[in-house]
Amino acid sequence: SYELTQPPSVSVSPGQTASITCSGDKLGDKYAYWYQQKPGQSPVLVIYQNTKRPSGIPERFSGSNSGNTATLTISGTQAMDEADYYCQTWDSITYVVFGGGTKLTVL
Amino acid sequence: QLQLQESGPGLVKPSETLSLTCTVSGGSISTTSYYWGWIRQPPGKGLEWIGSIHYTGSTYYNPSLKSRVIISVDTSKNQFSLKLRSVTAADTAVYYCARHYGEWHSKDYYYYYYMDVWGKGTTVTVSS
């Protein structure tokens, strides 16, 4: 079955750039998606089709996907960006696949 | 604005069947581009996809749960439902329903689905 691997945690200082990685076999050949989940809330889609932002998502959120790694980048990180982030892709056998999630701490 | 709302018992006994319904408002469930599905999140853990259904009845299921899961759709009520049988404490989780949008991948030659609208979630505890 297809698997996605994320670091459990990432820390960033306010105003700096945060990068969250998601690794999977030839992930760059697939589409990667990213979700933000704040405590007690439902997940929110922040990146689709590797690099695209849904309406209402701030420009400081960007995505890339190449080789075996997709990356979510948050530029000028704000305190409100502190959350859990999940990557996701689709596989022909296992269908929806989520990464284990990364807790982003802004300190 | 499209909204999804989960409903169902918050407590289920071990070995019984968990049943949840998701009501869609602000839009029709009978739309070709979308599947409608379920995701769960055990306390303190990550997201686990359960499965999804198209209004025509076509389904996708997580292979690890497929033997215990049935997802159905009722277009007249603009609802879809989840049944998970033979539950154990490991099935205790927040259950979300979500709209799945499909986008065509020109190299893989199939659709990729992602969740663009989520419900608020409902907590289900499995306990006697």
Coordinates of C-alpha atoms in Angstrom, one line a residue:
Chain A
S1 CA 0.0 0.0 0.0
Y2 CA 1.1 3.6 -0.7
E3 CA 2.4 5.5 2.3
L4 CA 3.2 9.2 3.0
T5 CA 5.7 10.2 5.7
Q6 CA 5.7 13.6 7.5
P7 CA 7.9 14.8 10.3
P8 CA 5.9 14.8 13.6
S9 CA 6.8 18.4 14.4
V10 CA 8.2 21.6 13.0
S11 CA 9.0 24.8 14.8
V12 CA 9.4 28.3 13.4
S13 CA 9.8 31.8 14.7
P14 CA 7.1 34.4 13.8
G15 CA 7.8 36.1 10.5
Q16 CA 10.1 33.3 9.3
T17 CA 9.5 30.6 6.7
A18 CA 8.2 27.2 7.7
S19 CA 8.7 24.2 5.5
I20 CA 6.7 20.9 6.0
T21 CA 7.7 17.9 4.0
C22 CA 5.8 14.9 2.9
S23 CA 7.6 11.9 1.4
G24 CA 6.3 9.0 -0.7
D25 CA 7.5 6.8 -3.5
K26 CA 7.6 8.9 -6.7
L27 CA 5.2 11.4 -5.1
G28 CA 6.3 14.0 -7.6
D29 CA 4.5 12.0 -10.2
K30 CA 1.2 12.4 -8.3
Y31 CA -0.8 15.3 -7.1
A32 CA -0.3 16.3 -3.5
Y33 CA -2.8 18.1 -1.3
W34 CA -2.4 19.8 2.1
Y35 CA -4.8 20.4 4.9
Q36 CA -4.6 22.6 8.0
Q37 CA -6.3 21.5 11.2
K38 CA -6.5 23.7 14.3
P39 CA -7.4 22.3 17.7
G40 CA -11.1 21.3 17.9
Q41 CA -11.7 22.2 14.3
S42 CA -12.3 20.4 11.0
P43 CA -9.4 20.2 8.5
V44 CA -9.3 23.0 5.9
L45 CA -7.8 22.5 2.4
V46 CA -4.9 24.9 1.9
I47 CA -3.2 23.5 -1.2
Y48 CA -4.5 21.3 -4.1
Q49 CA -2.9 20.0 -7.2
N50 CA 0.6 20.5 -5.7
T51 CA 0.7 24.3 -5.9
K52 CA -2.7 25.8 -6.1
R53 CA -4.4 27.7 -3.3
P54 CA -8.2 27.6 -2.8
S55 CA -10.1 30.9 -2.6
G56 CA -9.6 32.5 0.8
I57 CA -6.2 30.9 1.6
P58 CA -3.5 33.5 2.2
E59 CA -0.7 33.9 -0.4
R60 CA 1.9 33.0 2.3
F61 CA 0.9 29.4 1.8
S62 CA 2.6 27.7 -1.2
G63 CA 3.3 24.2 -2.3
S64 CA 5.7 22.2 -4.4
N65 CA 6.1 18.6 -5.4
S66 CA 9.1 16.9 -7.0
G67 CA 10.9 13.6 -6.9
N68 CA 9.7 11.8 -3.7
T69 CA 8.9 14.9 -1.7
A70 CA 6.0 17.4 -1.5
T71 CA 6.6 20.6 0.5
L72 CA 4.2 23.0 2.1
T73 CA 5.9 26.4 2.6
I74 CA 4.5 29.1 4.8
S75 CA 6.2 32.4 4.3
G76 CA 6.1 35.1 7.0
T77 CA 4.6 32.6 9.4
Q78 CA 2.0 34.0 11.8
A79 CA 0.8 32.8 15.2
M80 CA -2.5 31.9 13.6
D81 CA -0.7 29.4 11.4
E82 CA 0.1 27.2 14.4
A83 CA -1.8 23.9 13.6
D84 CA -1.5 20.4 12.5
Y85 CA -0.9 19.9 8.8
Y86 CA -1.7 16.8 6.7
C87 CA -0.6 15.9 3.2
Q88 CA -2.7 13.7 1.1
T89 CA -2.6 12.0 -2.3
W90 CA -4.6 9.5 -4.3
D91 CA -3.4 6.0 -5.2
S92 CA -5.0 3.5 -7.6
I93 CA -5.1 0.8 -4.9
T94 CA -5.4 2.5 -1.6
Y95 CA -7.3 5.5 -2.9
V96 CA -7.1 8.4 -0.4
V97 CA -3.8 8.4 1.5
F98 CA -3.0 10.8 4.3
G99 CA 0.4 11.5 5.9
G100 CA 0.7 11.1 9.6
G101 CA 0.5 14.9 10.2
T102 CA 2.9 17.5 11.3
K103 CA 2.4 19.8 14.3
L104 CA 3.6 23.3 13.4
T105 CA 4.7 25.3 16.5
V106 CA 5.2 29.1 16.1
L107 CA 7.4 30.3 18.9
Chain B
Q1 CA -22.7 28.0 0.7
L2 CA -22.4 24.3 0.8
Q3 CA -22.6 22.8 4.3
L4 CA -22.3 19.3 5.6
Q5 CA -23.6 18.1 8.9
E6 CA -23.0 14.8 10.6
S7 CA -25.6 13.1 12.8
G8 CA -25.9 9.9 14.7
P9 CA -25.4 8.2 18.1
G10 CA -22.5 9.4 20.1
L11 CA -22.1 6.1 22.0
V12 CA -22.0 2.6 20.4
K13 CA -21.5 -0.7 22.2
P14 CA -18.7 -3.0 21.2
S15 CA -19.6 -5.5 18.5
E16 CA -22.5 -3.4 17.4
T17 CA -22.9 -1.3 14.2
L18 CA -22.0 2.4 14.1
S19 CA -24.4 4.4 11.9
L20 CA -23.9 8.0 10.9
T21 CA -25.6 10.3 8.4
C22 CA -24.3 13.4 6.6
T23 CA -26.9 15.9 5.4
V24 CA -25.8 18.2 2.6
S25 CA -27.3 21.7 2.4
G26 CA -26.7 24.6 0.1
G27 CA -26.1 22.3 -2.9
S28 CA -27.2 19.1 -4.5
I29 CA -25.5 15.8 -3.8
S30 CA -26.4 14.7 -7.3
T31 CA -23.5 16.4 -9.0
T32 CA -21.2 14.4 -11.4
S33 CA -17.9 15.9 -10.3
Y34 CA -18.1 15.0 -6.7
Y35 CA -17.9 12.0 -4.4
W36 CA -19.1 12.2 -0.8
G37 CA -17.2 10.5 1.9
W38 CA -16.1 9.8 5.5
I39 CA -12.9 10.4 7.4
R40 CA -12.2 9.7 11.0
Q41 CA -9.7 10.9 13.6
P42 CA -9.1 8.9 16.8
P43 CA -8.3 11.0 19.9
G44 CA -4.9 12.6 19.6
K45 CA -4.1 10.9 16.3
G46 CA -4.1 11.6 12.5
L47 CA -6.7 11.4 9.8
E48 CA -7.9 8.1 8.4
W49 CA -10.0 8.0 5.3
I50 CA -12.9 5.5 5.4
G51 CA -14.5 5.7 2.0
S52 CA -16.7 7.7 -0.4
I53 CA -19.7 7.4 -2.7
H54 CA -21.0 9.0 -5.9
Y55 CA -24.6 9.9 -6.2
T56 CA -24.9 7.1 -8.8
G57 CA -23.9 4.6 -6.1
S58 CA -20.3 4.0 -7.1
T59 CA -18.0 3.6 -4.1
Y60 CA -14.4 3.6 -3.0
Y61 CA -13.4 2.0 0.4
N62 CA -10.3 2.0 2.4
P63 CA -9.0 -1.6 1.9
S64 CA -8.2 -1.9 5.6
L65 CA -11.9 -1.2 6.6
K66 CA -13.7 -2.5 3.5
S67 CA -14.9 -5.7 5.1
R68 CA -16.8 -3.7 7.8
V69 CA -18.0 -0.6 6.0
I70 CA -21.0 0.3 3.9
I71 CA -21.6 3.8 2.5
S72 CA -24.9 4.6 0.9
V73 CA -26.6 7.6 -0.6
D74 CA -30.2 8.9 -0.5
T75 CA -30.5 11.6 -3.2
S76 CA -34.1 12.3 -2.3
K77 CA -32.9 13.5 1.1
N78 CA -29.6 14.9 -0.1
Q79 CA -27.9 12.6 2.4
F80 CA -25.3 9.9 2.5
S81 CA -24.6 7.5 5.3
L82 CA -22.0 5.3 6.9
K83 CA -22.4 1.9 8.6
L84 CA -19.4 0.4 10.3
R85 CA -20.1 -3.0 11.8
S86 CA -18.5 -5.0 14.6
V87 CA -17.0 -1.9 16.3
T88 CA -14.4 -2.0 19.0
A89 CA -12.8 0.7 21.1
A90 CA -10.3 1.3 18.3
D91 CA -13.2 2.8 16.3
T92 CA -13.6 5.6 18.8
A93 CA -13.0 8.8 16.9
V94 CA -14.3 12.0 15.5
Y95 CA -16.1 11.2 12.3
Y96 CA -16.1 13.8 9.5
C97 CA -18.1 13.8 6.3
A98 CA -16.6 15.7 3.4
R99 CA -17.1 16.5 -0.3
H100 CA -14.6 14.9 -2.5
Y101 CA -13.6 16.7 -5.7
G102 CA -12.1 14.8 -8.6
E103 CA -9.4 16.2 -10.8
W104 CA -8.1 14.3 -13.9
H105 CA -4.4 13.3 -13.8
S106 CA -3.3 13.2 -17.4
K107 CA -0.3 10.9 -16.9
D108 CA -2.0 8.4 -14.5
Y109 CA -5.2 8.5 -16.5
Y110 CA -7.5 8.5 -13.6
Y111 CA -9.1 11.0 -11.2
Y112 CA -7.4 12.1 -8.0
Y113 CA -9.9 13.0 -5.2
Y114 CA -9.4 15.5 -2.4
M115 CA -11.7 16.9 0.2
D116 CA -12.7 20.5 -0.4
V117 CA -15.6 20.9 2.0
W118 CA -15.8 19.3 5.5
G119 CA -18.5 18.9 8.1
K120 CA -17.8 19.9 11.7
G121 CA -17.4 16.3 12.8
T122 CA -19.2 14.2 15.4
T123 CA -17.6 12.2 18.2
V124 CA -18.4 8.5 18.5
T125 CA -17.3 6.5 21.5
V126 CA -17.4 2.8 21.5
S127 CA -17.9 1.6 25.0
S128 CA -20.2 -0.8 27.0

